[in-house]
mmCIF file of N, CA and C in Angstrom:
data_model
loop_
_atom_site.group_PDB
_atom_site.id
_atom_site.type_symbol
_atom_site.label_atom_id
_atom_site.label_comp_id
_atom_site.label_asym_id
_atom_site.label_seq_id
_atom_site.Cartn_x
_atom_site.Cartn_y
_atom_site.Cartn_z
ATOM 1 N N MET A 12 19.878 21.307 -13.724
ATOM 2 C CA MET A 12 19.766 20.797 -12.424
ATOM 3 C C MET A 12 18.710 21.975 -11.800
ATOM 4 N N LYS A 13 17.694 21.467 -10.963
ATOM 5 C CA LYS A 13 17.140 22.509 -10.258
ATOM 6 C C LYS A 13 17.525 22.849 -8.600
ATOM 7 N N PHE A 14 17.684 23.409 -8.565
ATOM 8 C CA PHE A 14 17.753 24.184 -7.277
ATOM 9 C C PHE A 14 16.718 25.232 -6.310
ATOM 10 N N PHE A 15 16.497 24.767 -4.771
ATOM 11 C CA PHE A 15 15.770 25.751 -4.016
ATOM 12 C C PHE A 15 17.024 26.320 -3.335
ATOM 13 N N ILE A 16 16.476 27.571 -3.157
ATOM 14 C CA ILE A 16 17.815 28.824 -2.559
ATOM 15 C C ILE A 16 16.850 28.976 -1.039
ATOM 16 N N SER A 17 17.552 28.762 -0.339
ATOM 17 C CA SER A 17 17.491 29.400 1.240
ATOM 18 C C SER A 17 18.464 30.278 1.496
ATOM 19 N N ALA A 18 17.461 31.697 2.061
ATOM 20 C CA ALA A 18 18.047 32.594 2.736
ATOM 21 C C ALA A 18 17.621 33.340 3.766
ATOM 22 N N ALA A 19 17.746 33.465 4.732
ATOM 23 C CA ALA A 19 16.987 34.815 5.428
ATOM 24 C C ALA A 19 17.045 36.281 4.958
ATOM 25 N N THR A 20 15.645 36.331 5.034
ATOM 26 C CA THR A 20 15.236 37.637 4.290
ATOM 27 C C THR A 20 16.216 38.997 4.750
ATOM 28 N N LYS A 21 16.667 38.954 6.521
ATOM 29 C CA LYS A 21 17.593 39.770 6.683
ATOM 30 C C LYS A 21 19.037 39.792 6.442
ATOM 31 N N GLY A 22 19.118 40.779 5.523
ATOM 32 C CA GLY A 22 20.683 40.680 5.220
ATOM 33 C C GLY A 22 21.050 40.134 3.601
ATOM 34 N N LEU A 23 19.943 38.883 3.382
ATOM 35 C CA LEU A 23 20.477 37.841 2.100
ATOM 36 C C LEU A 23 19.451 37.904 1.097
ATOM 37 N N GLU A 24 18.027 38.727 1.211
ATOM 38 C CA GLU A 24 16.985 38.907 0.808
ATOM 39 C C GLU A 24 17.336 39.001 -1.081
ATOM 40 N N SER A 25 18.670 40.058 -1.181
ATOM 41 C CA SER A 25 18.709 40.370 -2.621
ATOM 42 C C SER A 25 19.358 38.836 -3.485
ATOM 43 N N TYR A 26 19.907 38.142 -2.575
ATOM 44 C CA TYR A 26 21.129 37.157 -2.958
ATOM 45 C C TYR A 26 20.397 35.887 -4.190
ATOM 46 N N ARG A 27 18.813 35.812 -3.178
ATOM 47 C CA ARG A 27 17.872 34.588 -3.724
ATOM 48 C C ARG A 27 17.789 35.305 -5.371
ATOM 49 N N PRO A 28 17.140 36.002 -5.663
ATOM 50 C CA PRO A 28 17.011 36.590 -7.281
ATOM 51 C C PRO A 28 18.247 36.406 -7.959
ATOM 52 N N GLU A 29 19.386 36.842 -7.522
ATOM 53 C CA GLU A 29 20.337 36.995 -7.919
ATOM 54 C C GLU A 29 21.337 35.816 -8.675
ATOM 55 N N ILE A 30 21.084 34.662 -7.180
ATOM 56 C CA ILE A 30 21.315 32.890 -7.510
ATOM 57 C C ILE A 30 20.771 32.600 -8.663
ATOM 58 N N SER A 31 19.341 32.853 -8.524
ATOM 59 C CA SER A 31 18.283 32.521 -9.379
ATOM 60 C C SER A 31 18.752 32.610 -10.994
ATOM 61 N N ALA A 32 19.447 34.081 -11.313
ATOM 62 C CA ALA A 32 19.520 34.607 -12.289
ATOM 63 C C ALA A 32 21.066 34.370 -12.779
ATOM 64 N N HIS A 33 21.875 34.004 -11.942
ATOM 65 C CA HIS A 33 23.289 33.245 -12.066
ATOM 66 C C HIS A 33 23.152 31.806 -12.489
ATOM 67 N N LEU A 34 21.969 30.876 -11.703
ATOM 68 C CA LEU A 34 21.530 29.707 -12.464
ATOM 69 C C LEU A 34 21.178 29.696 -13.725
ATOM 70 N N LYS A 35 20.343 30.441 -13.654
ATOM 71 C CA LYS A 35 19.784 30.694 -15.621
ATOM 72 C C LYS A 35 20.869 30.571 -16.500
ATOM 73 N N ALA A 36 22.035 31.631 -15.772
ATOM 74 C CA ALA A 36 22.743 31.839 -16.943
ATOM 75 C C ALA A 36 23.525 30.697 -17.299
ATOM 76 N N ILE A 37 23.899 29.676 -16.328
ATOM 77 C CA ILE A 37 24.519 28.333 -16.661
ATOM 78 C C ILE A 37 23.714 27.040 -16.745
ATOM 79 N N ARG A 38 22.217 27.601 -17.195
ATOM 80 C CA ARG A 38 21.337 26.586 -17.632
ATOM 81 C C ARG A 38 20.377 25.849 -16.851
ATOM 82 N N HIS A 39 20.403 26.359 -15.110
ATOM 83 C CA HIS A 39 20.224 25.852 -14.703
ATOM 84 C C HIS A 39 19.212 26.269 -13.813
ATOM 85 N N ASP A 40 18.541 25.873 -12.822
ATOM 86 C CA ASP A 40 17.083 26.795 -12.478
ATOM 87 C C ASP A 40 17.185 27.075 -11.194
ATOM 88 N N GLY A 41 16.744 27.899 -10.606
ATOM 89 C CA GLY A 41 16.593 28.208 -9.171
ATOM 90 C C GLY A 41 15.238 28.282 -8.691
ATOM 91 N N THR A 42 14.887 28.245 -7.545
ATOM 92 C CA THR A 42 13.782 28.625 -7.072
ATOM 93 C C THR A 42 13.544 28.875 -5.500
ATOM 94 N N HIS A 43 12.937 29.913 -4.731
ATOM 95 C CA HIS A 43 12.725 29.873 -3.642
ATOM 96 C C HIS A 43 11.299 30.423 -2.947
ATOM 97 N N GLN A 44 11.235 30.546 -1.383
ATOM 98 C CA GLN A 44 10.014 30.807 -1.071
ATOM 99 C C GLN A 44 9.897 31.931 -0.510
ATOM 100 N N GLY A 45 9.214 33.073 -1.215
ATOM 101 C CA GLY A 45 9.669 34.530 -1.471
ATOM 102 C C GLY A 45 8.569 35.078 0.081
ATOM 103 N N GLU A 46 6.802 34.227 -0.033
ATOM 104 C CA GLU A 46 6.109 34.546 1.051
ATOM 105 C C GLU A 46 5.621 33.023 1.585
ATOM 106 N N PHE A 47 5.066 33.370 2.827
ATOM 107 C CA PHE A 47 4.732 32.128 3.579
ATOM 108 C C PHE A 47 3.429 32.227 3.837
ATOM 109 N N PRO A 48 2.508 30.804 3.841
ATOM 110 C CA PRO A 48 1.335 30.865 4.555
ATOM 111 C C PRO A 48 1.259 31.093 6.042
ATOM 112 N N ALA A 49 0.412 31.381 6.707
ATOM 113 C CA ALA A 49 0.184 31.593 8.313
ATOM 114 C C ALA A 49 0.471 30.836 8.891
ATOM 115 N N ASP A 50 0.318 29.632 8.858
ATOM 116 C CA ASP A 50 0.817 28.621 10.132
ATOM 117 C C ASP A 50 2.008 27.550 9.519
ATOM 118 N N SER A 51 2.663 26.911 10.624
ATOM 119 C CA SER A 51 3.574 26.387 10.597
ATOM 120 C C SER A 51 3.441 25.165 9.671
ATOM 121 N N ASP A 52 2.354 24.437 9.712
ATOM 122 C CA ASP A 52 2.127 23.313 9.026
ATOM 123 C C ASP A 52 1.855 23.310 7.739
ATOM 124 N N ALA A 53 1.127 24.454 7.017
ATOM 125 C CA ALA A 53 1.408 25.458 5.914
ATOM 126 C C ALA A 53 2.641 25.319 5.268
ATOM 127 N N VAL A 54 3.226 25.924 6.170
ATOM 128 C CA VAL A 54 4.625 26.214 5.652
ATOM 129 C C VAL A 54 5.451 24.999 5.504
ATOM 130 N N ARG A 55 5.398 24.275 6.077
ATOM 131 C CA ARG A 55 6.195 22.629 5.661
ATOM 132 C C ARG A 55 5.155 22.591 4.452
ATOM 133 N N THR A 56 4.362 22.004 4.300
ATOM 134 C CA THR A 56 3.611 21.553 3.164
ATOM 135 C C THR A 56 3.875 22.352 2.080
ATOM 136 N N LYS A 57 3.957 23.587 2.207
ATOM 137 C CA LYS A 57 4.495 24.507 1.233
ATOM 138 C C LYS A 57 5.803 24.063 0.414
ATOM 139 N N LEU A 58 6.836 24.597 1.687
ATOM 140 C CA LEU A 58 7.827 23.863 1.054
ATOM 141 C C LEU A 58 8.638 22.914 0.740
ATOM 142 N N GLN A 59 7.955 21.772 1.352
ATOM 143 C CA GLN A 59 8.356 20.632 1.251
ATOM 144 C C GLN A 59 7.722 20.202 -1.083
ATOM 145 N N GLU A 60 6.398 20.367 -0.958
ATOM 146 C CA GLU A 60 6.281 21.016 -2.463
ATOM 147 C C GLU A 60 7.098 21.717 -3.288
ATOM 148 N N LEU A 61 7.605 22.525 -2.905
ATOM 149 C CA LEU A 61 8.383 23.653 -3.444
ATOM 150 C C LEU A 61 9.920 22.480 -3.804
ATOM 151 N N MET A 62 10.215 21.855 -2.556
ATOM 152 C CA MET A 62 11.520 21.601 -2.622
ATOM 153 C C MET A 62 11.259 20.116 -3.065
ATOM 154 N N ARG A 63 10.349 19.504 -3.317
ATOM 155 C CA ARG A 63 10.697 17.677 -3.555
ATOM 156 C C ARG A 63 10.583 17.786 -5.668
ATOM 157 N N ASP A 64 10.738 18.959 -5.794
ATOM 158 C CA ASP A 64 11.103 18.709 -7.434
ATOM 159 C C ASP A 64 12.479 19.344 -7.624
ATOM 160 N N CYS A 65 13.215 19.787 -6.859
ATOM 161 C CA CYS A 65 14.444 20.428 -6.675
ATOM 162 C C CYS A 65 15.533 19.177 -6.785
ATOM 163 N N ASP A 66 16.564 19.389 -7.081
ATOM 164 C CA ASP A 66 17.379 18.476 -7.023
ATOM 165 C C ASP A 66 18.632 18.651 -6.023
ATOM 166 N N ALA A 67 19.132 19.964 -5.494
ATOM 167 C CA ALA A 67 19.877 20.438 -4.569
ATOM 168 C C ALA A 67 19.270 21.794 -3.983
ATOM 169 N N VAL A 68 19.614 21.983 -2.871
ATOM 170 C CA VAL A 68 19.569 23.235 -1.861
ATOM 171 C C VAL A 68 20.651 23.955 -1.729
ATOM 172 N N ILE A 69 20.517 25.362 -2.024
ATOM 173 C CA ILE A 69 21.112 26.252 -1.295
ATOM 174 C C ILE A 69 21.162 26.888 -0.289
ATOM 175 N N CYS A 70 21.751 27.093 0.297
ATOM 176 C CA CYS A 70 21.873 27.488 2.086
ATOM 177 C C CYS A 70 22.463 28.756 2.426
ATOM 178 N N LEU A 71 21.946 29.697 2.687
ATOM 179 C CA LEU A 71 22.737 31.109 2.614
ATOM 180 C C LEU A 71 22.464 31.502 4.394
ATOM 181 N N ILE A 72 23.696 31.194 5.007
ATOM 182 C CA ILE A 72 23.632 31.572 6.426
ATOM 183 C C ILE A 72 24.472 32.901 6.726
ATOM 184 N N GLY A 73 23.639 33.921 7.220
ATOM 185 C CA GLY A 73 24.430 35.687 7.735
ATOM 186 C C GLY A 73 24.205 35.848 9.093
ATOM 187 N N PRO A 74 24.383 36.739 9.649
ATOM 188 C CA PRO A 74 24.545 37.249 11.236
ATOM 189 C C PRO A 74 23.097 37.348 11.659
ATOM 190 N N ALA A 75 22.194 37.504 10.816
ATOM 191 C CA ALA A 75 21.390 37.489 11.587
ATOM 192 C C ALA A 75 20.156 36.756 11.508
ATOM 193 N N PHE A 76 19.428 36.525 12.563
ATOM 194 C CA PHE A 76 18.563 35.688 12.637
ATOM 195 C C PHE A 76 17.002 35.609 11.744
ATOM 196 N N GLY A 77 16.139 34.991 11.057
ATOM 197 C CA GLY A 77 15.488 35.193 10.321
ATOM 198 C C GLY A 77 13.819 35.464 10.901
ATOM 199 N N PHE A 78 13.151 35.571 10.253
ATOM 200 C CA PHE A 78 11.979 35.252 11.019
ATOM 201 C C PHE A 78 11.581 34.190 11.192
ATOM 202 N N PHE A 79 10.945 34.488 12.515
ATOM 203 C CA PHE A 79 10.322 33.221 12.888
ATOM 204 C C PHE A 79 8.974 32.517 12.578
ATOM 205 N N CYS A 80 8.942 31.399 12.473
ATOM 206 C CA CYS A 80 7.744 30.739 11.701
ATOM 207 C C CYS A 80 6.394 30.428 12.921
ATOM 208 N N PRO A 81 5.307 30.381 12.934
ATOM 209 C CA PRO A 81 4.383 30.718 13.559
ATOM 210 C C PRO A 81 4.400 28.935 13.906
ATOM 211 N N SER A 82 4.199 28.346 15.252
ATOM 212 C CA SER A 82 4.057 27.443 15.552
ATOM 213 C C SER A 82 2.711 26.432 15.907
ATOM 214 N N THR A 83 2.325 25.857 15.579
ATOM 215 C CA THR A 83 0.757 25.511 16.007
ATOM 216 C C THR A 83 1.329 24.401 17.199
ATOM 217 N N ASP A 84 2.503 24.087 17.203
ATOM 218 C CA ASP A 84 2.292 22.980 18.469
ATOM 219 C C ASP A 84 3.103 23.983 19.449
ATOM 220 N N PRO A 85 2.724 23.842 20.739
ATOM 221 C CA PRO A 85 3.511 24.919 21.879
ATOM 222 C C PRO A 85 4.801 23.961 22.377
ATOM 223 N N ALA A 86 4.726 22.831 21.931
ATOM 224 C CA ALA A 86 5.922 22.222 22.585
ATOM 225 C C ALA A 86 7.025 22.205 21.737
ATOM 226 N N GLU A 87 6.783 22.434 20.728
ATOM 227 C CA GLU A 87 8.134 22.924 19.745
ATOM 228 C C GLU A 87 8.622 23.871 19.526
ATOM 229 N N SER A 88 10.057 24.133 19.689
ATOM 230 C CA SER A 88 11.063 25.282 19.805
ATOM 231 C C SER A 88 10.775 26.171 18.413
ATOM 232 N N ARG A 89 11.009 27.819 18.908
ATOM 233 C CA ARG A 89 10.640 28.539 17.838
ATOM 234 C C ARG A 89 12.142 28.310 16.706
ATOM 235 N N ARG A 90 11.554 27.994 15.373
ATOM 236 C CA ARG A 90 12.673 28.121 14.867
ATOM 237 C C ARG A 90 12.412 29.229 13.311
ATOM 238 N N SER A 91 13.244 29.494 12.819
ATOM 239 C CA SER A 91 12.943 30.530 11.591
ATOM 240 C C SER A 91 12.436 29.582 10.634
ATOM 241 N N TYR A 92 11.964 30.689 9.255
ATOM 242 C CA TYR A 92 11.975 29.844 8.256
ATOM 243 C C TYR A 92 13.283 28.764 7.453
ATOM 244 N N THR A 93 14.219 29.779 7.585
ATOM 245 C CA THR A 93 14.987 29.272 6.847
ATOM 246 C C THR A 93 15.846 27.771 7.297
ATOM 247 N N GLN A 94 16.144 27.772 9.288
ATOM 248 C CA GLN A 94 16.046 26.929 10.005
ATOM 249 C C GLN A 94 15.222 25.618 9.357
ATOM 250 N N ILE A 95 13.740 25.651 9.294
ATOM 251 C CA ILE A 95 13.310 24.454 8.711
ATOM 252 C C ILE A 95 13.114 24.028 7.527
ATOM 253 N N GLU A 96 13.428 25.118 6.329
ATOM 254 C CA GLU A 96 13.948 24.654 5.040
ATOM 255 C C GLU A 96 14.909 23.727 4.938
ATOM 256 N N TYR A 97 16.342 23.704 5.983
ATOM 257 C CA TYR A 97 17.200 23.319 6.021
ATOM 258 C C TYR A 97 16.678 22.220 6.789
ATOM 259 N N GLU A 98 15.899 21.901 7.397
ATOM 260 C CA GLU A 98 15.556 20.730 8.131
ATOM 261 C C GLU A 98 14.767 20.031 7.171
ATOM 262 N N ILE A 99 14.185 20.608 6.282
ATOM 263 C CA ILE A 99 13.293 19.806 5.554
ATOM 264 C C ILE A 99 14.084 19.100 4.609
ATOM 265 N N ALA A 100 14.950 19.927 3.836
ATOM 266 C CA ALA A 100 15.992 19.633 2.788
ATOM 267 C C ALA A 100 16.749 18.484 3.232
ATOM 268 N N THR A 101 17.274 18.724 4.418
ATOM 269 C CA THR A 101 18.553 17.542 4.738
ATOM 270 C C THR A 101 17.675 16.053 5.709
ATOM 271 N N GLN A 102 16.881 16.406 6.410
ATOM 272 C CA GLN A 102 16.109 15.447 7.183
ATOM 273 C C GLN A 102 14.934 14.988 6.567
ATOM 274 N N PHE A 103 14.339 15.243 5.913
ATOM 275 C CA PHE A 103 13.186 14.842 5.328
ATOM 276 C C PHE A 103 13.163 14.048 3.935
ATOM 277 N N LEU A 104 13.483 15.385 3.068
ATOM 278 C CA LEU A 104 13.883 15.075 1.687
ATOM 279 C C LEU A 104 15.081 14.405 1.084
ATOM 280 N N HIS A 105 15.845 14.560 2.217
ATOM 281 C CA HIS A 105 17.460 14.083 1.889
ATOM 282 C C HIS A 105 18.102 14.461 0.619
ATOM 283 N N LYS A 106 18.178 15.867 0.105
ATOM 284 C CA LYS A 106 18.366 16.517 -0.498
ATOM 285 C C LYS A 106 20.142 16.883 -0.587
ATOM 286 N N PRO A 107 20.676 16.996 -1.808
ATOM 287 C CA PRO A 107 22.059 17.402 -1.437
ATOM 288 C C PRO A 107 22.097 18.907 -0.879
ATOM 289 N N THR A 108 22.564 19.132 0.058
ATOM 290 C CA THR A 108 22.481 20.794 0.455
ATOM 291 C C THR A 108 23.901 21.402 0.980
ATOM 292 N N PHE A 109 24.144 22.375 0.225
ATOM 293 C CA PHE A 109 25.266 23.495 0.000
ATOM 294 C C PHE A 109 25.501 24.632 0.883
ATOM 295 N N VAL A 110 25.724 24.515 1.863
ATOM 296 C CA VAL A 110 25.781 25.792 2.717
ATOM 297 C C VAL A 110 26.934 26.776 2.812
ATOM 298 N N PHE A 111 26.449 27.760 2.589
ATOM 299 C CA PHE A 111 27.358 28.961 2.362
ATOM 300 C C PHE A 111 27.471 30.197 3.714
ATOM 301 N N ILE A 112 28.516 30.100 4.376
ATOM 302 C CA ILE A 112 28.369 31.077 5.479
ATOM 303 C C ILE A 112 28.605 32.704 5.192
ATOM 304 N N ALA A 113 28.004 33.747 5.363
ATOM 305 C CA ALA A 113 28.394 35.105 5.388
ATOM 306 C C ALA A 113 29.634 35.482 6.224
ATOM 307 N N ASN A 114 30.650 35.661 5.768
ATOM 308 C CA ASN A 114 31.691 35.949 6.940
ATOM 309 C C ASN A 114 31.673 37.567 7.069
ATOM 310 N N SER A 115 32.509 37.954 7.878
ATOM 311 C CA SER A 115 32.081 39.495 8.224
ATOM 312 C C SER A 115 32.545 40.781 7.043
ATOM 313 N N THR A 116 33.124 40.231 5.853
ATOM 314 C CA THR A 116 33.273 41.246 5.117
ATOM 315 C C THR A 116 31.973 40.821 4.165
ATOM 316 N N ALA A 117 31.308 40.195 4.203
ATOM 317 C CA ALA A 117 30.475 40.057 3.178
ATOM 318 C C ALA A 117 29.038 41.444 2.981
ATOM 319 N N LYS A 118 29.285 41.586 1.595
ATOM 320 C CA LYS A 118 28.142 42.668 0.818
ATOM 321 C C LYS A 118 26.515 42.393 1.887
ATOM 322 N N LEU A 119 26.092 43.025 2.955
ATOM 323 C CA LEU A 119 24.840 42.493 3.168
ATOM 324 C C LEU A 119 23.796 43.483 3.119
ATOM 325 N N ASP A 120 22.339 42.621 2.413
ATOM 326 C CA ASP A 120 21.482 44.032 2.240
ATOM 327 C C ASP A 120 21.212 44.330 3.850
ATOM 328 N N PRO A 121 20.542 45.801 3.794
ATOM 329 C CA PRO A 121 20.802 46.857 5.204
ATOM 330 C C PRO A 121 19.639 45.856 5.629
ATOM 331 N N PHE A 122 19.223 46.228 7.152
ATOM 332 C CA PHE A 122 18.593 45.719 7.646
ATOM 333 C C PHE A 122 18.366 45.827 9.303
ATOM 334 N N ASP A 123 17.473 45.838 10.075
ATOM 335 C CA ASP A 123 16.828 46.260 11.277
ATOM 336 C C ASP A 123 17.436 44.739 12.048
ATOM 337 N N GLN A 124 18.158 45.007 13.072
ATOM 338 C CA GLN A 124 18.413 44.351 13.889
ATOM 339 C C GLN A 124 17.647 43.851 15.095
#
């Protein structure tokens, strides 16, 4: 199986390659989006391309709001890249999505508030 790994950079960035390595060890594949294009339309296109070939999505939620995705539509509410990844996976591509929420004892990467 192939998984798309979604996680906010703030606090959870190191988990994406760790999960990919674990998936590989059990003969699965994991991919994620490390760098994003400059505008929201390009982001959505790139994410849909990456997720389309995946069987499922792993979504990690931490205590920090991720980076905002620039919007080309002023009427659109500001959302993080992780929120957009979740929306694409569940509403557009209808991928099985496994959500993991970090609790207060989670070992997070250091990040600025």
